Amino acid sequence: MALQKKKSLGQNFLKSTAYLRAIADAADVKEGDVVLEIGPGEGALTEELLARGAYVVAVEKDHRLIPILEVTFTKEIREKRLTVLEADALEVDTEAVVGKKPYKLVANIPYYITGALLKKFLSEERQPQTLVFLMQKEVAERIAREKKESILSLSVKAYGDVKYVKTVPRGAFAPAPNVDSAILLVANVSKKNFKNAAHEEKFFEVVKAGFGQKRKLLKRNLEPVLGKDVAERFRDVDISDTARAEDVPLEKWLGLAG
Ligand code: SAM
């Protein structure tokens, strides 16, 4: 009997080989790569990753899918090319599951936890080298295509080079979701934009405060976190007194924070 899909877990399975390939291509998955996959579902993307010779660790929250994956991939599991874990991806200890080698994070993610997944895997110590997520199209656009910045776009760009790779229409999934999707690539993931942990923390504090009250000028929003010398800081990093948060690029936010 076919598995009853759980909407609450974002279970829209990708059925198109061309788009599964496009996801693996975006991450440039090659023989010997270590890949962490979130939400393997019935294993469509897992199969593509394994076909390219990657070592895959697949973390799936729905216990009903574990035996299905274990039967489909008996050989790969025996050969230790695939590890299937029943867990919530937001709670995994990344180093414990992928080991110490560099790894790529590749997933057709459950959309209800997009922000939380980006936050965990980009900001934790054990970052991936490359992150490729299939996500809701509008969210990928907001991160990588729109001229106006947002808390989300800045929080992702701070850690790597973003690229909107490809639109994936809703019809490529079963069941079809209510929205179109897109492949987002974050390449060269690192913390090189931050001088240290305090700078990283201050960056988020400043960005959140800056976008705090939409009607207020950026300068006013930042007074509580930057103190009285806010005008001087604006001059130092070359931001106009009348600037709006969405028009200030990443480099200037980094400058304001440290
Ligand atoms: N990878 C499959 C594909 O491309 O067809 C399935 C993708 S489906 C959009 C999302 C998958 O993530 C589902 O299998 C769902 O059970 C799983 N999932 C949902 N929440 C999760 C979580 N917190 N941690 C790990 N997996 C989760």
PDB file of C-alpha atoms and ligand atoms in Angstrom:
ATOM      1  CA  MET A   1       0.000   0.000   0.000  1.00  0.00           C
ATOM      2  CA  ALA A   2       1.275   3.483  -0.869  1.00  0.00           C
ATOM      3  CA  LEU A   3       2.443   5.600   2.042  1.00  0.00           C
ATOM      4  CA  GLN A   4      -0.042   8.255   3.182  1.00  0.00           C
ATOM      5  CA  LYS A   5       1.904  11.540   2.772  1.00  0.00           C
ATOM      6  CA  LYS A   6       2.079  13.779   5.829  1.00  0.00           C
ATOM      7  CA  LYS A   7       1.419  17.406   4.925  1.00  0.00           C
ATOM      8  CA  SER A   8       2.636  18.466   8.363  1.00  0.00           C
ATOM      9  CA  LEU A   9       6.113  17.129   7.497  1.00  0.00           C
ATOM     10  CA  GLY A  10       6.227  18.816   4.079  1.00  0.00           C
ATOM     11  CA  GLN A  11       6.045  15.495   2.261  1.00  0.00           C
ATOM     12  CA  ASN A  12       5.993  16.543  -1.411  1.00  0.00           C
ATOM     13  CA  PHE A  13       8.215  14.065  -3.199  1.00  0.00           C
ATOM     14  CA  LEU A  14      10.151  15.140  -6.278  1.00  0.00           C
ATOM     15  CA  LYS A  15       9.364  12.914  -9.238  1.00  0.00           C
ATOM     16  CA  SER A  16      11.399  14.480 -12.048  1.00  0.00           C
ATOM     17  CA  THR A  17      14.789  12.964 -12.836  1.00  0.00           C
ATOM     18  CA  ALA A  18      15.881  16.167 -14.589  1.00  0.00           C
ATOM     19  CA  TYR A  19      15.341  18.268 -11.446  1.00  0.00           C
ATOM     20  CA  LEU A  20      16.892  15.649  -9.158  1.00  0.00           C
ATOM     21  CA  ARG A  21      19.976  15.847 -11.383  1.00  0.00           C
ATOM     22  CA  ALA A  22      19.884  19.629 -11.328  1.00  0.00           C
ATOM     23  CA  ILE A  23      20.029  19.589  -7.496  1.00  0.00           C
ATOM     24  CA  ALA A  24      23.048  17.247  -7.461  1.00  0.00           C
ATOM     25  CA  ASP A  25      24.690  19.299 -10.249  1.00  0.00           C
ATOM     26  CA  ALA A  26      24.194  22.535  -8.304  1.00  0.00           C
ATOM     27  CA  ALA A  27      26.140  20.992  -5.399  1.00  0.00           C
ATOM     28  CA  ASP A  28      28.707  19.557  -7.838  1.00  0.00           C
ATOM     29  CA  VAL A  29      28.408  16.171  -6.116  1.00  0.00           C
ATOM     30  CA  LYS A  30      31.343  13.974  -7.061  1.00  0.00           C
ATOM     31  CA  GLU A  31      32.760  10.557  -6.220  1.00  0.00           C
ATOM     32  CA  GLY A  32      33.961  10.421  -2.625  1.00  0.00           C
ATOM     33  CA  ASP A  33      32.076  13.518  -1.442  1.00  0.00           C
ATOM     34  CA  VAL A  34      30.431  13.340   1.956  1.00  0.00           C
ATOM     35  CA  VAL A  35      26.827  14.511   1.632  1.00  0.00           C
ATOM     36  CA  LEU A  36      24.322  15.143   4.378  1.00  0.00           C
ATOM     37  CA  GLU A  37      20.773  14.865   3.053  1.00  0.00           C
ATOM     38  CA  ILE A  38      17.842  16.166   5.058  1.00  0.00           C
ATOM     39  CA  GLY A  39      14.494  14.440   4.553  1.00  0.00           C
ATOM     40  CA  PRO A  40      15.284  11.658   2.038  1.00  0.00           C
ATOM     41  CA  GLY A  41      11.609  10.663   1.906  1.00  0.00           C
ATOM     42  CA  GLU A  42      11.414   7.589  -0.302  1.00  0.00           C
ATOM     43  CA  GLY A  43      14.979   8.155  -1.528  1.00  0.00           C
ATOM     44  CA  ALA A  44      14.671   9.794  -4.966  1.00  0.00           C
ATOM     45  CA  LEU A  45      17.435  12.347  -4.347  1.00  0.00           C
ATOM     46  CA  THR A  46      19.409   9.847  -2.251  1.00  0.00           C
ATOM     47  CA  GLU A  47      19.585   7.567  -5.287  1.00  0.00           C
ATOM     48  CA  GLU A  48      20.946  10.388  -7.459  1.00  0.00           C
ATOM     49  CA  LEU A  49      23.587  11.292  -4.854  1.00  0.00           C
ATOM     50  CA  LEU A  50      24.669   7.651  -4.497  1.00  0.00           C
ATOM     51  CA  ALA A  51      24.820   7.231  -8.283  1.00  0.00           C
ATOM     52  CA  ARG A  52      27.494   9.935  -8.303  1.00  0.00           C
ATOM     53  CA  GLY A  53      29.637   8.008  -5.840  1.00  0.00           C
ATOM     54  CA  ALA A  54      28.977  10.145  -2.760  1.00  0.00           C
ATOM     55  CA  TYR A  55      28.932   8.864   0.826  1.00  0.00           C
ATOM     56  CA  VAL A  56      25.483   9.890   2.020  1.00  0.00           C
ATOM     57  CA  VAL A  57      24.115  10.396   5.505  1.00  0.00           C
ATOM     58  CA  ALA A  58      20.338  10.765   5.234  1.00  0.00           C
ATOM     59  CA  VAL A  59      18.366  12.141   8.191  1.00  0.00           C
ATOM     60  CA  GLU A  60      14.629  11.435   8.089  1.00  0.00           C
ATOM     61  CA  LYS A  61      12.147  12.350  10.809  1.00  0.00           C
ATOM     62  CA  ASP A  62       9.250  10.139   9.690  1.00  0.00           C
ATOM     63  CA  HIS A  63       9.822   6.678  11.197  1.00  0.00           C
ATOM     64  CA  ARG A  64       7.552   5.080   8.564  1.00  0.00           C
ATOM     65  CA  LEU A  65      10.080   5.912   5.830  1.00  0.00           C
ATOM     66  CA  ILE A  66      13.067   4.268   7.520  1.00  0.00           C
ATOM     67  CA  PRO A  67      12.198   0.629   6.627  1.00  0.00           C
ATOM     68  CA  ILE A  68      11.359   1.709   3.055  1.00  0.00           C
ATOM     69  CA  LEU A  69      14.787   3.332   2.694  1.00  0.00           C
ATOM     70  CA  GLU A  70      16.473   0.317   4.312  1.00  0.00           C
ATOM     71  CA  VAL A  71      14.914  -2.034   1.770  1.00  0.00           C
ATOM     72  CA  THR A  72      15.553   0.214  -1.255  1.00  0.00           C
ATOM     73  CA  PHE A  73      19.179   0.761  -0.329  1.00  0.00           C
ATOM     74  CA  THR A  74      20.143  -2.528   1.381  1.00  0.00           C
ATOM     75  CA  LYS A  75      23.274  -2.854  -0.732  1.00  0.00           C
ATOM     76  CA  GLU A  76      24.483   0.745  -0.262  1.00  0.00           C
ATOM     77  CA  ILE A  77      23.871   0.547   3.490  1.00  0.00           C
ATOM     78  CA  ARG A  78      25.812  -2.721   3.677  1.00  0.00           C
ATOM     79  CA  GLU A  79      28.667  -1.163   1.681  1.00  0.00           C
ATOM     80  CA  LYS A  80      28.642   1.782   4.114  1.00  0.00           C
ATOM     81  CA  ARG A  81      27.980   4.253   1.316  1.00  0.00           C
ATOM     82  CA  LEU A  82      24.698   5.228   2.945  1.00  0.00           C
ATOM     83  CA  THR A  83      23.709   5.780   6.559  1.00  0.00           C
ATOM     84  CA  VAL A  84      20.020   6.291   7.284  1.00  0.00           C
ATOM     85  CA  LEU A  85      19.183   7.994  10.559  1.00  0.00           C
ATOM     86  CA  GLU A  86      15.769   8.535  12.079  1.00  0.00           C
ATOM     87  CA  ALA A  87      16.085  12.021  13.579  1.00  0.00           C
ATOM     88  CA  ASP A  88      14.947  15.617  13.455  1.00  0.00           C
ATOM     89  CA  ALA A  89      17.505  17.426  11.267  1.00  0.00           C
ATOM     90  CA  LEU A  90      17.227  20.486  13.485  1.00  0.00           C
ATOM     91  CA  GLU A  91      18.487  18.484  16.415  1.00  0.00           C
ATOM     92  CA  VAL A  92      21.317  16.451  14.947  1.00  0.00           C
ATOM     93  CA  ASP A  93      24.858  16.838  16.209  1.00  0.00           C
ATOM     94  CA  THR A  94      26.360  17.423  12.753  1.00  0.00           C
ATOM     95  CA  GLU A  95      29.895  16.380  13.587  1.00  0.00           C
ATOM     96  CA  ALA A  96      28.656  13.174  15.195  1.00  0.00           C
ATOM     97  CA  VAL A  97      26.766  12.207  12.031  1.00  0.00           C
ATOM     98  CA  VAL A  98      29.071  13.385   9.208  1.00  0.00           C
ATOM     99  CA  GLY A  99      32.452  13.068  10.908  1.00  0.00           C
ATOM    100  CA  LYS A 100      35.327  15.489  10.527  1.00  0.00           C
ATOM    101  CA  LYS A 101      35.726  15.673   6.735  1.00  0.00           C
ATOM    102  CA  PRO A 102      34.294  18.571   4.702  1.00  0.00           C
ATOM    103  CA  TYR A 103      30.725  17.858   3.671  1.00  0.00           C
ATOM    104  CA  LYS A 104      27.994  19.141   1.364  1.00  0.00           C
ATOM    105  CA  LEU A 105      24.437  19.682   2.552  1.00  0.00           C
ATOM    106  CA  VAL A 106      21.922  18.791  -0.142  1.00  0.00           C
ATOM    107  CA  ALA A 107      18.186  18.523   0.340  1.00  0.00           C
ATOM    108  CA  ASN A 108      14.669  18.867  -0.922  1.00  0.00           C
ATOM    109  CA  ILE A 109      13.724  20.364   2.410  1.00  0.00           C
ATOM    110  CA  PRO A 110      10.440  20.448   4.290  1.00  0.00           C
ATOM    111  CA  TYR A 111       9.509  24.110   3.699  1.00  0.00           C
ATOM    112  CA  TYR A 112       8.045  24.686   7.150  1.00  0.00           C
ATOM    113  CA  ILE A 113      11.532  24.721   8.648  1.00  0.00           C
ATOM    114  CA  THR A 114      13.464  26.564   5.880  1.00  0.00           C
ATOM    115  CA  GLY A 115      14.617  29.431   8.109  1.00  0.00           C
ATOM    116  CA  ALA A 116      15.542  27.171  11.012  1.00  0.00           C
ATOM    117  CA  LEU A 117      17.556  24.816   8.770  1.00  0.00           C
ATOM    118  CA  LEU A 118      19.480  27.690   7.161  1.00  0.00           C
ATOM    119  CA  LYS A 119      20.218  29.153  10.574  1.00  0.00           C
ATOM    120  CA  LYS A 120      21.422  25.921  12.143  1.00  0.00           C
ATOM    121  CA  PHE A 121      23.656  24.696   9.330  1.00  0.00           C
ATOM    122  CA  LEU A 122      25.127  28.052   8.257  1.00  0.00           C
ATOM    123  CA  SER A 123      25.882  29.376  11.722  1.00  0.00           C
ATOM    124  CA  GLU A 124      27.060  26.295  13.613  1.00  0.00           C
ATOM    125  CA  GLU A 125      30.778  25.474  13.843  1.00  0.00           C
ATOM    126  CA  ARG A 126      30.490  22.390  11.637  1.00  0.00           C
ATOM    127  CA  GLN A 127      29.308  24.255   8.518  1.00  0.00           C
ATOM    128  CA  PRO A 128      28.971  22.515   5.130  1.00  0.00           C
ATOM    129  CA  GLN A 129      31.294  23.625   2.286  1.00  0.00           C
ATOM    130  CA  THR A 130      28.298  23.963   0.005  1.00  0.00           C
ATOM    131  CA  LEU A 131      24.572  24.085   0.720  1.00  0.00           C
ATOM    132  CA  VAL A 132      21.924  23.312  -1.886  1.00  0.00           C
ATOM    133  CA  PHE A 133      18.278  23.438  -0.888  1.00  0.00           C
ATOM    134  CA  LEU A 134      15.161  23.012  -2.962  1.00  0.00           C
ATOM    135  CA  MET A 135      12.846  25.528  -1.322  1.00  0.00           C
ATOM    136  CA  GLN A 136       9.795  27.673  -1.939  1.00  0.00           C
ATOM    137  CA  LYS A 137      10.452  29.851  -5.001  1.00  0.00           C
ATOM    138  CA  GLU A 138       9.566  33.158  -3.330  1.00  0.00           C
ATOM    139  CA  VAL A 139      11.982  32.454  -0.487  1.00  0.00           C
ATOM    140  CA  ALA A 140      14.842  31.628  -2.878  1.00  0.00           C
ATOM    141  CA  GLU A 141      14.065  34.835  -4.782  1.00  0.00           C
ATOM    142  CA  ARG A 142      14.103  36.893  -1.614  1.00  0.00           C
ATOM    143  CA  ILE A 143      17.509  35.491  -0.714  1.00  0.00           C
ATOM    144  CA  ALA A 144      19.262  35.575  -4.065  1.00  0.00           C
ATOM    145  CA  ARG A 145      17.408  37.697  -6.616  1.00  0.00           C
ATOM    146  CA  GLU A 146      15.776  40.706  -5.010  1.00  0.00           C
ATOM    147  CA  LYS A 147      17.645  44.017  -4.931  1.00  0.00           C
ATOM    148  CA  LYS A 148      16.108  44.906  -1.558  1.00  0.00           C
ATOM    149  CA  GLU A 149      17.745  43.148   1.359  1.00  0.00           C
ATOM    150  CA  SER A 150      15.892  41.475   4.233  1.00  0.00           C
ATOM    151  CA  ILE A 151      16.936  39.874   7.505  1.00  0.00           C
ATOM    152  CA  LEU A 152      16.778  36.520   5.690  1.00  0.00           C
ATOM    153  CA  SER A 153      18.862  37.554   2.657  1.00  0.00           C
ATOM    154  CA  LEU A 154      21.564  39.151   4.803  1.00  0.00           C
ATOM    155  CA  SER A 155      21.646  36.178   7.210  1.00  0.00           C
ATOM    156  CA  VAL A 156      22.385  33.816   4.322  1.00  0.00           C
ATOM    157  CA  LYS A 157      24.722  36.061   2.286  1.00  0.00           C
ATOM    158  CA  ALA A 158      26.835  36.625   5.392  1.00  0.00           C
ATOM    159  CA  TYR A 159      27.952  32.986   5.155  1.00  0.00           C
ATOM    160  CA  GLY A 160      28.457  32.358   1.454  1.00  0.00           C
ATOM    161  CA  ASP A 161      27.868  33.198  -2.189  1.00  0.00           C
ATOM    162  CA  VAL A 162      24.203  32.786  -3.049  1.00  0.00           C
ATOM    163  CA  LYS A 163      22.773  31.788  -6.395  1.00  0.00           C
ATOM    164  CA  TYR A 164      19.231  31.171  -7.606  1.00  0.00           C
ATOM    165  CA  VAL A 165      19.888  28.093  -9.741  1.00  0.00           C
ATOM    166  CA  LYS A 166      16.585  27.027 -11.256  1.00  0.00           C
ATOM    167  CA  THR A 167      12.834  27.202 -10.849  1.00  0.00           C
ATOM    168  CA  VAL A 168      11.106  23.859 -10.210  1.00  0.00           C
ATOM    169  CA  PRO A 169       7.376  23.916 -11.055  1.00  0.00           C
ATOM    170  CA  ARG A 170       4.887  22.430  -8.602  1.00  0.00           C
ATOM    171  CA  GLY A 171       3.943  19.749 -11.143  1.00  0.00           C
ATOM    172  CA  ALA A 172       7.352  18.105 -10.670  1.00  0.00           C
ATOM    173  CA  PHE A 173       6.200  16.862  -7.229  1.00  0.00           C
ATOM    174  CA  ALA A 174       3.731  14.280  -5.978  1.00  0.00           C
ATOM    175  CA  PRO A 175       1.550  15.378  -4.356  1.00  0.00           C
ATOM    176  CA  ALA A 176       1.915  18.799  -6.039  1.00  0.00           C
ATOM    177  CA  PRO A 177       2.312  21.587  -3.472  1.00  0.00           C
ATOM    178  CA  ASN A 178       0.461  24.938  -3.744  1.00  0.00           C
ATOM    179  CA  VAL A 179       3.617  26.848  -4.652  1.00  0.00           C
ATOM    180  CA  ASP A 180       6.467  26.607  -7.127  1.00  0.00           C
ATOM    181  CA  SER A 181       9.957  25.828  -5.871  1.00  0.00           C
ATOM    182  CA  ALA A 182      13.517  26.764  -6.710  1.00  0.00           C
ATOM    183  CA  ILE A 183      17.010  25.405  -6.208  1.00  0.00           C
ATOM    184  CA  LEU A 184      19.155  27.711  -4.075  1.00  0.00           C
ATOM    185  CA  LEU A 185      22.934  27.331  -3.908  1.00  0.00           C
ATOM    186  CA  VAL A 186      25.101  28.761  -1.148  1.00  0.00           C
ATOM    187  CA  ALA A 187      28.710  28.197  -2.244  1.00  0.00           C
ATOM    188  CA  ASN A 188      31.985  28.763  -0.366  1.00  0.00           C
ATOM    189  CA  VAL A 189      30.287  28.611   3.013  1.00  0.00           C
ATOM    190  CA  SER A 190      32.480  30.048   5.753  1.00  0.00           C
ATOM    191  CA  LYS A 191      32.636  32.516   8.635  1.00  0.00           C
ATOM    192  CA  LYS A 192      35.288  34.652   6.949  1.00  0.00           C
ATOM    193  CA  ASN A 193      33.070  37.743   7.034  1.00  0.00           C
ATOM    194  CA  PHE A 194      33.199  37.705  10.821  1.00  0.00           C
ATOM    195  CA  LYS A 195      36.253  38.721  12.830  1.00  0.00           C
ATOM    196  CA  ASN A 196      35.122  36.536  15.746  1.00  0.00           C
ATOM    197  CA  ALA A 197      32.042  35.168  17.501  1.00  0.00           C
ATOM    198  CA  ALA A 198      31.277  38.546  19.112  1.00  0.00           C
ATOM    199  CA  HIS A 199      31.244  40.227  15.667  1.00  0.00           C
ATOM    200  CA  GLU A 200      28.911  37.510  14.343  1.00  0.00           C
ATOM    201  CA  GLU A 201      26.548  37.987  17.292  1.00  0.00           C
ATOM    202  CA  LYS A 202      26.617  41.790  16.956  1.00  0.00           C
ATOM    203  CA  PHE A 203      25.917  41.529  13.218  1.00  0.00           C
ATOM    204  CA  PHE A 204      22.633  39.707  13.900  1.00  0.00           C
ATOM    205  CA  GLU A 205      21.728  42.097  16.701  1.00  0.00           C
ATOM    206  CA  VAL A 206      22.307  45.104  14.409  1.00  0.00           C
ATOM    207  CA  VAL A 207      20.450  43.571  11.434  1.00  0.00           C
ATOM    208  CA  LYS A 208      17.424  42.626  13.562  1.00  0.00           C
ATOM    209  CA  ALA A 209      17.278  46.068  15.160  1.00  0.00           C
ATOM    210  CA  GLY A 210      17.782  47.754  11.772  1.00  0.00           C
ATOM    211  CA  PHE A 211      14.734  46.039  10.302  1.00  0.00           C
ATOM    212  CA  GLY A 212      12.797  46.473  13.564  1.00  0.00           C
ATOM    213  CA  GLN A 213      10.356  49.297  12.915  1.00  0.00           C
ATOM    214  CA  LYS A 214       9.568  49.681   9.242  1.00  0.00           C
ATOM    215  CA  ARG A 215       8.358  53.294   9.493  1.00  0.00           C
ATOM    216  CA  LYS A 216      11.443  54.554  11.318  1.00  0.00           C
ATOM    217  CA  LEU A 217      14.685  55.577   9.628  1.00  0.00           C
ATOM    218  CA  LEU A 218      17.467  53.025   9.955  1.00  0.00           C
ATOM    219  CA  LYS A 219      19.438  55.427  12.111  1.00  0.00           C
ATOM    220  CA  ARG A 220      16.658  55.673  14.693  1.00  0.00           C
ATOM    221  CA  ASN A 221      16.195  51.887  14.735  1.00  0.00           C
ATOM    222  CA  LEU A 222      19.890  51.440  15.433  1.00  0.00           C
ATOM    223  CA  GLU A 223      20.254  53.934  18.265  1.00  0.00           C
ATOM    224  CA  PRO A 224      19.399  51.376  20.978  1.00  0.00           C
ATOM    225  CA  VAL A 225      22.123  48.942  19.819  1.00  0.00           C
ATOM    226  CA  LEU A 226      24.821  51.319  18.556  1.00  0.00           C
ATOM    227  CA  GLY A 227      24.408  54.043  21.178  1.00  0.00           C
ATOM    228  CA  LYS A 228      25.057  57.742  20.750  1.00  0.00           C
ATOM    229  CA  ASP A 229      27.851  57.421  18.212  1.00  0.00           C
ATOM    230  CA  VAL A 230      25.435  56.043  15.612  1.00  0.00           C
ATOM    231  CA  ALA A 231      25.957  59.126  13.381  1.00  0.00           C
ATOM    232  CA  GLU A 232      29.716  58.629  13.428  1.00  0.00           C
ATOM    233  CA  ARG A 233      29.354  54.927  12.599  1.00  0.00           C
ATOM    234  CA  PHE A 234      27.141  55.809   9.658  1.00  0.00           C
ATOM    235  CA  ARG A 235      29.815  58.190   8.359  1.00  0.00           C
ATOM    236  CA  ASP A 236      32.571  55.592   8.888  1.00  0.00           C
ATOM    237  CA  VAL A 237      30.832  52.940   6.800  1.00  0.00           C
ATOM    238  CA  ASP A 238      29.334  55.455   4.368  1.00  0.00           C
ATOM    239  CA  ILE A 239      25.607  55.073   5.008  1.00  0.00           C
ATOM    240  CA  SER A 240      23.384  58.090   4.416  1.00  0.00           C
ATOM    241  CA  ASP A 241      21.384  59.468   7.361  1.00  0.00           C
ATOM    242  CA  THR A 242      18.151  58.804   5.517  1.00  0.00           C
ATOM    243  CA  ALA A 243      18.991  55.222   4.458  1.00  0.00           C
ATOM    244  CA  ARG A 244      16.420  52.461   4.765  1.00  0.00           C
ATOM    245  CA  ALA A 245      17.471  49.050   6.047  1.00  0.00           C
ATOM    246  CA  GLU A 246      16.543  47.227   2.828  1.00  0.00           C
ATOM    247  CA  ASP A 247      18.913  49.410   0.756  1.00  0.00           C
ATOM    248  CA  VAL A 248      22.025  48.761   2.851  1.00  0.00           C
ATOM    249  CA  PRO A 249      24.282  46.001   1.455  1.00  0.00           C
ATOM    250  CA  LEU A 250      25.925  43.233   3.475  1.00  0.00           C
ATOM    251  CA  GLU A 251      29.406  44.848   3.694  1.00  0.00           C
ATOM    252  CA  LYS A 252      27.989  47.915   5.425  1.00  0.00           C
ATOM    253  CA  TRP A 253      26.047  45.874   7.976  1.00  0.00           C
ATOM    254  CA  LEU A 254      29.250  43.990   8.725  1.00  0.00           C
ATOM    255  CA  GLY A 255      31.005  47.322   9.135  1.00  0.00           C
ATOM    256  CA  LEU A 256      28.320  48.653  11.484  1.00  0.00           C
ATOM    257  CA  ALA A 257      28.634  45.541  13.647  1.00  0.00           C
ATOM    258  CA  GLY A 258      32.365  45.745  14.098  1.00  0.00           C
TER     259      GLY A 258
HETATM  260  N1  SAM B   1      13.900  13.971  -0.567  1.00  0.00           N
HETATM  261  C1  SAM B   1      12.572  13.544  -0.942  1.00  0.00           C
HETATM  262  C2  SAM B   1      12.293  13.949  -2.368  1.00  0.00           C
HETATM  263  O1  SAM B   1      13.051  14.774  -2.899  1.00  0.00           O
HETATM  264  O2  SAM B   1      11.334  13.487  -2.938  1.00  0.00           O
HETATM  265  C3  SAM B   1      11.504  14.063   0.042  1.00  0.00           C
HETATM  266  C4  SAM B   1      11.428  15.541   0.245  1.00  0.00           C
HETATM  267  S1  SAM B   1      10.048  16.120   1.178  1.00  0.00           S
HETATM  268  C5  SAM B   1       9.873  17.769   0.542  1.00  0.00           C
HETATM  269  C6  SAM B   1      10.692  16.488   2.789  1.00  0.00           C
HETATM  270  C7  SAM B   1      11.107  15.295   3.642  1.00  0.00           C
HETATM  271  O3  SAM B   1      11.617  15.782   4.887  1.00  0.00           O
HETATM  272  C8  SAM B   1       9.992  14.336   4.001  1.00  0.00           C
HETATM  273  O4  SAM B   1      10.430  13.013   3.781  1.00  0.00           O
HETATM  274  C9  SAM B   1       9.739  14.573   5.505  1.00  0.00           C
HETATM  275  O5  SAM B   1       9.288  13.432   6.198  1.00  0.00           O
HETATM  276  C10 SAM B   1      11.119  14.982   5.966  1.00  0.00           C
HETATM  277  N2  SAM B   1      11.167  15.823   7.186  1.00  0.00           N
HETATM  278  C11 SAM B   1      10.229  16.707   7.616  1.00  0.00           C
HETATM  279  N3  SAM B   1      10.658  17.341   8.728  1.00  0.00           N
HETATM  280  C12 SAM B   1      11.914  16.863   8.998  1.00  0.00           C
HETATM  281  C13 SAM B   1      12.875  17.105  10.014  1.00  0.00           C
HETATM  282  N4  SAM B   1      12.648  18.006  10.983  1.00  0.00           N
HETATM  283  N5  SAM B   1      14.038  16.427   9.995  1.00  0.00           N
HETATM  284  C14 SAM B   1      14.288  15.496   9.015  1.00  0.00           C
HETATM  285  N6  SAM B   1      13.399  15.218   8.027  1.00  0.00           N
HETATM  286  C15 SAM B   1      12.236  15.886   8.011  1.00  0.00           C
END
